[in-house]
Amino acid sequence: MQVANQIRDILTTEFTPAKLEIIDDSSKHAGHSGADPRGESHFSVLVVSDKFDGENRVNRQRLVYGALDALLKDRVHALALKTMTPAEYDAAMETKTNK
């Protein structure tokens, strides 16, 4: 199974996200230290979930890193995270739309 699909499956199970975006950035890092020749080693991920309500940014990221622990140890070298509640995401989209 592709790593991006594994990330999607795990985060969907753990966080029941209202929105989940997973972008494979590995091609931008080809040849760099930590780049896996198999690819799928660098990702940008947006998770929008009610489970982040009341959690600060650091705790939210710890929750995601904890859920993806096995992949981070084996296949994923870099993970850029954006974690938001649905209300925060809606507000960000509203601000973006009104610009």
Tab-separated table of N, CA, C and O in Angstrom:
chain	number	residue	atom	x	y	z
A	1	MET	N	0.846	-1.185	0.000
A	1	MET	CA	0.000	0.000	0.000
A	1	MET	C	0.886	1.240	0.000
A	1	MET	O	1.889	1.296	0.684
A	2	GLN	N	0.495	2.218	-0.779
A	2	GLN	CA	1.257	3.455	-0.835
A	2	GLN	C	1.249	4.150	0.530
A	2	GLN	O	0.269	4.090	1.272
A	3	VAL	N	2.343	4.810	0.832
A	3	VAL	CA	2.492	5.492	2.120
A	3	VAL	C	1.403	6.549	2.309
A	3	VAL	O	0.821	6.657	3.394
A	4	ALA	N	1.107	7.329	1.277
A	4	ALA	CA	0.064	8.354	1.394
A	4	ALA	C	-1.275	7.723	1.767
A	4	ALA	O	-2.022	8.283	2.583
A	5	ASN	N	-1.575	6.568	1.217
A	5	ASN	CA	-2.826	5.873	1.559
A	5	ASN	C	-2.801	5.370	2.992
A	5	ASN	O	-3.826	5.397	3.684
A	6	GLN	N	-1.641	4.928	3.445
A	6	GLN	CA	-1.522	4.494	4.843
A	6	GLN	C	-1.749	5.675	5.785
A	6	GLN	O	-2.441	5.543	6.799
A	7	ILE	N	-1.147	6.813	5.445
A	7	ILE	CA	-1.346	8.022	6.250
A	7	ILE	C	-2.836	8.366	6.279
A	7	ILE	O	-3.399	8.637	7.342
A	8	ARG	N	-3.471	8.348	5.113
A	8	ARG	CA	-4.906	8.663	5.020
A	8	ARG	C	-5.731	7.711	5.897
A	8	ARG	O	-6.587	8.142	6.664
A	9	ASP	N	-5.462	6.424	5.806
A	9	ASP	CA	-6.221	5.436	6.581
A	9	ASP	C	-6.059	5.653	8.085
A	9	ASP	O	-7.037	5.636	8.837
A	10	ILE	N	-4.829	5.861	8.514
A	10	ILE	CA	-4.558	6.041	9.947
A	10	ILE	C	-5.206	7.317	10.468
A	10	ILE	O	-5.886	7.300	11.504
A	11	LEU	N	-5.014	8.424	9.757
A	11	LEU	CA	-5.561	9.695	10.236
A	11	LEU	C	-7.087	9.708	10.176
A	11	LEU	O	-7.736	10.300	11.044
A	12	THR	N	-7.667	9.049	9.203
A	12	THR	CA	-9.127	8.961	9.122
A	12	THR	C	-9.676	8.172	10.306
A	12	THR	O	-10.662	8.573	10.935
A	13	THR	N	-9.021	7.080	10.638
A	13	THR	CA	-9.449	6.259	11.774
A	13	THR	C	-9.288	7.003	13.095
A	13	THR	O	-10.179	6.990	13.939
A	14	GLU	N	-8.150	7.662	13.272
A	14	GLU	CA	-7.840	8.314	14.550
A	14	GLU	C	-8.579	9.627	14.777
A	14	GLU	O	-8.916	9.959	15.906
A	15	PHE	N	-8.810	10.399	13.706
A	15	PHE	CA	-9.300	11.762	13.884
A	15	PHE	C	-10.642	12.057	13.227
A	15	PHE	O	-11.185	13.142	13.431
A	16	THR	N	-11.191	11.145	12.443
A	16	THR	CA	-12.443	11.377	11.731
A	16	THR	C	-12.466	12.803	11.177
A	16	THR	O	-13.316	13.617	11.545
A	17	PRO	N	-11.524	13.129	10.317
A	17	PRO	CA	-11.375	14.523	9.894
A	17	PRO	C	-12.517	15.046	9.033
A	17	PRO	O	-13.078	14.313	8.214
A	18	ALA	N	-12.831	16.315	9.236
A	18	ALA	CA	-13.776	17.014	8.368
A	18	ALA	C	-13.105	17.299	7.035
A	18	ALA	O	-13.755	17.362	5.997
A	19	LYS	N	-11.781	17.455	7.069
A	19	LYS	CA	-10.991	17.673	5.857
A	19	LYS	C	-9.611	17.070	6.096
A	19	LYS	O	-9.044	17.200	7.175
A	20	LEU	N	-9.112	16.403	5.075
A	20	LEU	CA	-7.786	15.799	5.144
A	20	LEU	C	-7.120	15.953	3.782
A	20	LEU	O	-7.660	15.501	2.772
A	21	GLU	N	-5.987	16.624	3.773
A	21	GLU	CA	-5.202	16.788	2.547
A	21	GLU	C	-3.815	16.220	2.798
A	21	GLU	O	-3.182	16.544	3.804
A	22	ILE	N	-3.366	15.397	1.879
A	22	ILE	CA	-2.040	14.803	1.982
A	22	ILE	C	-1.322	15.068	0.661
A	22	ILE	O	-1.792	14.656	-0.399
A	23	ILE	N	-0.208	15.766	0.742
A	23	ILE	CA	0.568	16.096	-0.449
A	23	ILE	C	1.935	15.438	-0.326
A	23	ILE	O	2.640	15.624	0.676
A	24	ASP	N	2.297	14.669	-1.331
A	24	ASP	CA	3.602	14.019	-1.368
A	24	ASP	C	4.618	15.016	-1.939
A	24	ASP	O	4.576	15.357	-3.111
A	25	ASP	N	5.501	15.499	-1.082
A	25	ASP	CA	6.521	16.471	-1.468
A	25	ASP	C	7.870	15.814	-1.768
A	25	ASP	O	8.889	16.504	-1.910
A	26	SER	N	7.902	14.503	-1.861
A	26	SER	CA	9.163	13.765	-1.971
A	26	SER	C	9.992	14.171	-3.174
A	26	SER	O	11.230	14.231	-3.087
A	27	SER	N	9.356	14.470	-4.288
A	27	SER	CA	10.117	14.815	-5.494
A	27	SER	C	10.947	16.083	-5.297
A	27	SER	O	11.990	16.249	-5.923
A	28	LYS	N	10.515	16.948	-4.402
A	28	LYS	CA	11.259	18.181	-4.118
A	28	LYS	C	12.548	17.905	-3.336
A	28	LYS	O	13.398	18.778	-3.219
A	29	HIS	N	12.656	16.701	-2.778
A	29	HIS	CA	13.773	16.368	-1.895
A	29	HIS	C	14.643	15.238	-2.438
A	29	HIS	O	15.505	14.735	-1.722
A	30	ALA	N	14.417	14.843	-3.674
A	30	ALA	CA	15.207	13.762	-4.276
A	30	ALA	C	16.692	14.108	-4.203
A	30	ALA	O	17.106	15.221	-4.509
A	31	GLY	N	17.480	13.161	-3.742
A	31	GLY	CA	18.919	13.358	-3.634
A	31	GLY	C	19.369	13.982	-2.331
A	31	GLY	O	20.550	13.981	-2.022
A	32	HIS	N	18.442	14.497	-1.549
A	32	HIS	CA	18.791	15.091	-0.251
A	32	HIS	C	18.975	14.000	0.794
A	32	HIS	O	18.452	12.898	0.662
A	33	SER	N	19.646	14.333	1.860
A	33	SER	CA	19.793	13.417	2.978
A	33	SER	C	18.419	13.079	3.530
A	33	SER	O	17.582	13.955	3.715
A	34	GLY	N	18.161	11.812	3.753
A	34	GLY	CA	16.875	11.379	4.291
A	34	GLY	C	15.855	11.048	3.232
A	34	GLY	O	14.816	10.480	3.538
A	35	ALA	N	16.140	11.385	1.984
A	35	ALA	CA	15.207	11.057	0.904
A	35	ALA	C	15.302	9.567	0.617
A	35	ALA	O	16.378	9.030	0.370
A	36	ASP	N	14.182	8.895	0.667
A	36	ASP	CA	14.123	7.462	0.421
A	36	ASP	C	14.087	7.239	-1.092
A	36	ASP	O	13.263	7.830	-1.784
A	37	PRO	N	14.968	6.395	-1.629
A	37	PRO	CA	14.956	6.166	-3.074
A	37	PRO	C	13.643	5.559	-3.572
A	37	PRO	O	13.322	5.644	-4.751
A	38	ARG	N	12.860	4.971	-2.667
A	38	ARG	CA	11.549	4.428	-3.029
A	38	ARG	C	10.514	5.538	-3.181
A	38	ARG	O	9.413	5.304	-3.665
A	39	GLY	N	10.869	6.764	-2.760
A	39	GLY	CA	9.918	7.872	-2.795
A	39	GLY	C	9.007	7.844	-1.582
A	39	GLY	O	9.206	7.068	-0.653
A	40	GLU	N	8.021	8.703	-1.591
A	40	GLU	CA	7.037	8.799	-0.501
A	40	GLU	C	7.692	8.886	0.873
A	40	GLU	O	7.425	8.103	1.761
A	41	SER	N	8.547	9.901	1.026
A	41	SER	CA	9.227	10.086	2.308
A	41	SER	C	8.998	11.468	2.914
A	41	SER	O	9.281	11.677	4.077
A	42	HIS	N	8.469	12.403	2.128
A	42	HIS	CA	8.235	13.774	2.576
A	42	HIS	C	6.792	14.158	2.261
A	42	HIS	O	6.371	14.072	1.101
A	43	PHE	N	6.053	14.610	3.281
A	43	PHE	CA	4.638	14.924	3.098
A	43	PHE	C	4.255	16.222	3.785
A	43	PHE	O	4.814	16.581	4.824
A	44	SER	N	3.275	16.905	3.193
A	44	SER	CA	2.578	18.011	3.844
A	44	SER	C	1.159	17.532	4.086
A	44	SER	O	0.523	16.977	3.178
A	45	VAL	N	0.675	17.720	5.311
A	45	VAL	CA	-0.627	17.176	5.690
A	45	VAL	C	-1.453	18.256	6.400
A	45	VAL	O	-0.956	18.935	7.294
A	46	LEU	N	-2.697	18.380	5.974
A	46	LEU	CA	-3.684	19.222	6.650
A	46	LEU	C	-4.725	18.293	7.254
A	46	LEU	O	-5.303	17.460	6.543
A	47	VAL	N	-4.934	18.409	8.558
A	47	VAL	CA	-5.965	17.628	9.244
A	47	VAL	C	-6.892	18.608	9.948
A	47	VAL	O	-6.444	19.406	10.775
A	48	VAL	N	-8.173	18.554	9.614
A	48	VAL	CA	-9.188	19.378	10.260
A	48	VAL	C	-10.093	18.424	11.029
A	48	VAL	O	-10.755	17.572	10.433
A	49	SER	N	-10.086	18.543	12.354
A	49	SER	CA	-10.824	17.589	13.178
A	49	SER	C	-11.327	18.222	14.474
A	49	SER	O	-10.633	19.040	15.087
A	50	ASP	N	-12.511	17.785	14.894
A	50	ASP	CA	-13.046	18.189	16.199
A	50	ASP	C	-12.174	17.695	17.344
A	50	ASP	O	-12.201	18.257	18.433
A	51	LYS	N	-11.386	16.662	17.111
A	51	LYS	CA	-10.539	16.104	18.170
A	51	LYS	C	-9.451	17.076	18.605
A	51	LYS	O	-8.832	16.880	19.641
A	52	PHE	N	-9.216	18.132	17.827
A	52	PHE	CA	-8.211	19.130	18.192
A	52	PHE	C	-8.788	20.246	19.048
A	52	PHE	O	-8.044	21.101	19.531
A	53	ASP	N	-10.094	20.254	19.241
A	53	ASP	CA	-10.737	21.295	20.028
A	53	ASP	C	-10.167	21.303	21.447
A	53	ASP	O	-10.112	20.266	22.114
A	54	GLY	N	-9.707	22.452	21.896
A	54	GLY	CA	-9.156	22.592	23.243
A	54	GLY	C	-7.689	22.224	23.348
A	54	GLY	O	-7.090	22.373	24.413
A	55	GLU	N	-7.087	21.740	22.259
A	55	GLU	CA	-5.663	21.373	22.257
A	55	GLU	C	-4.855	22.498	21.614
A	55	GLU	O	-5.282	23.088	20.625
A	56	ASN	N	-3.663	22.757	22.153
A	56	ASN	CA	-2.797	23.752	21.518
A	56	ASN	C	-2.082	23.116	20.322
A	56	ASN	O	-2.172	21.906	20.098
A	57	ARG	N	-1.385	23.918	19.557
A	57	ARG	CA	-0.734	23.445	18.329
A	57	ARG	C	0.245	22.303	18.598
A	57	ARG	O	0.281	21.311	17.876
A	58	VAL	N	1.027	22.417	19.646
A	58	VAL	CA	2.021	21.384	19.958
A	58	VAL	C	1.330	20.066	20.299
A	58	VAL	O	1.717	19.001	19.811
A	59	ASN	N	0.297	20.106	21.126
A	59	ASN	CA	-0.411	18.879	21.488
A	59	ASN	C	-1.095	18.251	20.284
A	59	ASN	O	-1.132	17.024	20.148
A	60	ARG	N	-1.634	19.074	19.404
A	60	ARG	CA	-2.268	18.558	18.187
A	60	ARG	C	-1.249	17.796	17.357
A	60	ARG	O	-1.511	16.694	16.862
A	61	GLN	N	-0.079	18.384	17.190
A	61	GLN	CA	0.947	17.725	16.396
A	61	GLN	C	1.441	16.455	17.072
A	61	GLN	O	1.694	15.451	16.407
A	62	ARG	N	1.534	16.471	18.383
A	62	ARG	CA	1.918	15.254	19.113
A	62	ARG	C	0.907	14.139	18.879
A	62	ARG	O	1.283	12.970	18.735
A	63	LEU	N	-0.373	14.492	18.845
A	63	LEU	CA	-1.408	13.488	18.582
A	63	LEU	C	-1.221	12.865	17.199
A	63	LEU	O	-1.323	11.644	17.036
A	64	VAL	N	-0.950	13.700	16.207
A	64	VAL	CA	-0.758	13.191	14.838
A	64	VAL	C	0.517	12.365	14.759
A	64	VAL	O	0.518	11.261	14.204
A	65	TYR	N	1.608	12.869	15.316
A	65	TYR	CA	2.860	12.104	15.307
A	65	TYR	C	2.688	10.763	16.015
A	65	TYR	O	3.222	9.747	15.567
A	66	GLY	N	1.943	10.749	17.102
A	66	GLY	CA	1.694	9.502	17.816
A	66	GLY	C	0.927	8.502	16.961
A	66	GLY	O	1.244	7.309	16.939
A	67	ALA	N	-0.065	8.992	16.244
A	67	ALA	CA	-0.861	8.114	15.381
A	67	ALA	C	-0.023	7.547	14.236
A	67	ALA	O	-0.225	6.407	13.809
A	68	LEU	N	0.937	8.333	13.757
A	68	LEU	CA	1.752	7.916	12.609
A	68	LEU	C	3.118	7.373	13.017
A	68	LEU	O	4.004	7.212	12.172
A	69	ASP	N	3.286	7.058	14.279
A	69	ASP	CA	4.581	6.667	14.834
A	69	ASP	C	5.301	5.596	14.010
A	69	ASP	O	6.475	5.752	13.676
A	70	ALA	N	4.628	4.521	13.655
A	70	ALA	CA	5.286	3.425	12.928
A	70	ALA	C	5.774	3.882	11.557
A	70	ALA	O	6.885	3.530	11.140
A	71	LEU	N	4.979	4.684	10.859
A	71	LEU	CA	5.400	5.185	9.547
A	71	LEU	C	6.562	6.164	9.670
A	71	LEU	O	7.464	6.190	8.821
A	72	LEU	N	6.550	6.970	10.718
A	72	LEU	CA	7.626	7.939	10.914
A	72	LEU	C	8.950	7.236	11.209
A	72	LEU	O	10.011	7.717	10.828
A	73	LYS	N	8.893	6.100	11.850
A	73	LYS	CA	10.110	5.351	12.161
A	73	LYS	C	10.656	4.618	10.944
A	73	LYS	O	11.857	4.376	10.848
A	74	ASP	N	9.772	4.257	10.017
A	74	ASP	CA	10.180	3.404	8.908
A	74	ASP	C	10.260	4.121	7.563
A	74	ASP	O	11.255	4.022	6.867
A	75	ARG	N	9.222	4.830	7.169
A	75	ARG	CA	9.129	5.345	5.797
A	75	ARG	C	9.124	6.856	5.662
A	75	ARG	O	9.601	7.390	4.677
A	76	VAL	N	8.546	7.554	6.602
A	76	VAL	CA	8.371	9.000	6.450
A	76	VAL	C	9.531	9.725	7.114
A	76	VAL	O	9.768	9.578	8.307
A	77	HIS	N	10.243	10.519	6.318
A	77	HIS	CA	11.386	11.270	6.832
A	77	HIS	C	10.965	12.657	7.316
A	77	HIS	O	11.497	13.164	8.301
A	78	ALA	N	10.018	13.278	6.607
A	78	ALA	CA	9.606	14.643	6.951
A	78	ALA	C	8.096	14.773	6.814
A	78	ALA	O	7.508	14.290	5.855
A	79	LEU	N	7.504	15.436	7.798
A	79	LEU	CA	6.057	15.625	7.828
A	79	LEU	C	5.762	17.062	8.240
A	79	LEU	O	6.038	17.467	9.363
A	80	ALA	N	5.239	17.849	7.303
A	80	ALA	CA	4.828	19.221	7.597
A	80	ALA	C	3.342	19.178	7.921
A	80	ALA	O	2.533	18.763	7.097
A	81	LEU	N	2.987	19.570	9.137
A	81	LEU	CA	1.605	19.454	9.600
A	81	LEU	C	0.912	20.796	9.744
A	81	LEU	O	1.512	21.761	10.224
A	82	LYS	N	-0.352	20.818	9.367
A	82	LYS	CA	-1.246	21.910	9.703
A	82	LYS	C	-2.459	21.224	10.340
A	82	LYS	O	-3.105	20.391	9.711
A	83	THR	N	-2.718	21.549	11.595
A	83	THR	CA	-3.817	20.927	12.336
A	83	THR	C	-4.786	22.006	12.781
A	83	THR	O	-4.378	22.992	13.389
A	84	MET	N	-6.068	21.811	12.464
A	84	MET	CA	-7.073	22.833	12.758
A	84	MET	C	-8.375	22.175	13.204
A	84	MET	O	-8.661	21.038	12.838
A	85	THR	N	-9.163	22.932	13.951
A	85	THR	CA	-10.536	22.518	14.222
A	85	THR	C	-11.387	22.955	13.027
A	85	THR	O	-10.960	23.830	12.256
A	86	PRO	N	-12.580	22.399	12.870
A	86	PRO	CA	-13.439	22.860	11.778
A	86	PRO	C	-13.737	24.364	11.844
A	86	PRO	O	-13.753	25.033	10.813
A	87	ALA	N	-13.928	24.892	13.039
A	87	ALA	CA	-14.204	26.324	13.184
A	87	ALA	C	-13.002	27.153	12.729
A	87	ALA	O	-13.161	28.181	12.061
A	88	GLU	N	-11.795	26.730	13.092
A	88	GLU	CA	-10.586	27.448	12.668
A	88	GLU	C	-10.427	27.380	11.146
A	88	GLU	O	-10.068	28.379	10.517
A	89	TYR	N	-10.699	26.229	10.579
A	89	TYR	CA	-10.585	26.071	9.129
A	89	TYR	C	-11.603	26.965	8.419
A	89	TYR	O	-11.257	27.659	7.459
A	90	ASP	N	-12.847	26.941	8.894
A	90	ASP	CA	-13.887	27.785	8.283
A	90	ASP	C	-13.506	29.259	8.352
A	90	ASP	O	-13.680	30.003	7.384
A	91	ALA	N	-12.982	29.682	9.499
A	91	ALA	CA	-12.571	31.082	9.659
A	91	ALA	C	-11.417	31.422	8.710
A	91	ALA	O	-11.398	32.497	8.108
A	92	ALA	N	-10.477	30.505	8.541
A	92	ALA	CA	-9.345	30.736	7.641
A	92	ALA	C	-9.833	30.834	6.202
A	92	ALA	O	-9.356	31.680	5.435
A	93	MET	N	-10.782	29.989	5.823
A	93	MET	CA	-11.321	30.021	4.460
A	93	MET	C	-12.123	31.299	4.233
A	93	MET	O	-12.076	31.891	3.152
A	94	GLU	N	-12.832	31.743	5.263
A	94	GLU	CA	-13.616	32.984	5.178
A	94	GLU	C	-12.673	34.167	4.960
A	94	GLU	O	-12.917	35.021	4.110
A	95	THR	N	-11.589	34.199	5.716
A	95	THR	CA	-10.607	35.270	5.588
A	95	THR	C	-9.975	35.246	4.206
A	95	THR	O	-9.817	36.289	3.568
A	96	LYS	N	-9.646	34.054	3.723
A	96	LYS	CA	-9.029	33.906	2.404
A	96	LYS	C	-9.982	34.355	1.299
A	96	LYS	O	-9.573	34.989	0.338
A	97	THR	N	-11.253	34.050	1.442
A	97	THR	CA	-12.256	34.410	0.457
A	97	THR	C	-12.494	35.913	0.418
A	97	THR	O	-12.755	36.491	-0.637
A	98	ASN	N	-12.413	36.569	1.575
A	98	ASN	CA	-12.693	38.006	1.664
A	98	ASN	C	-11.508	38.890	1.286
A	98	ASN	O	-11.612	40.096	1.339
A	99	LYS	N	-10.391	38.301	0.926
A	99	LYS	CA	-9.213	39.109	0.553
A	99	LYS	C	-9.330	39.604	-0.855
A	99	LYS	O	-9.873	39.109	-1.727
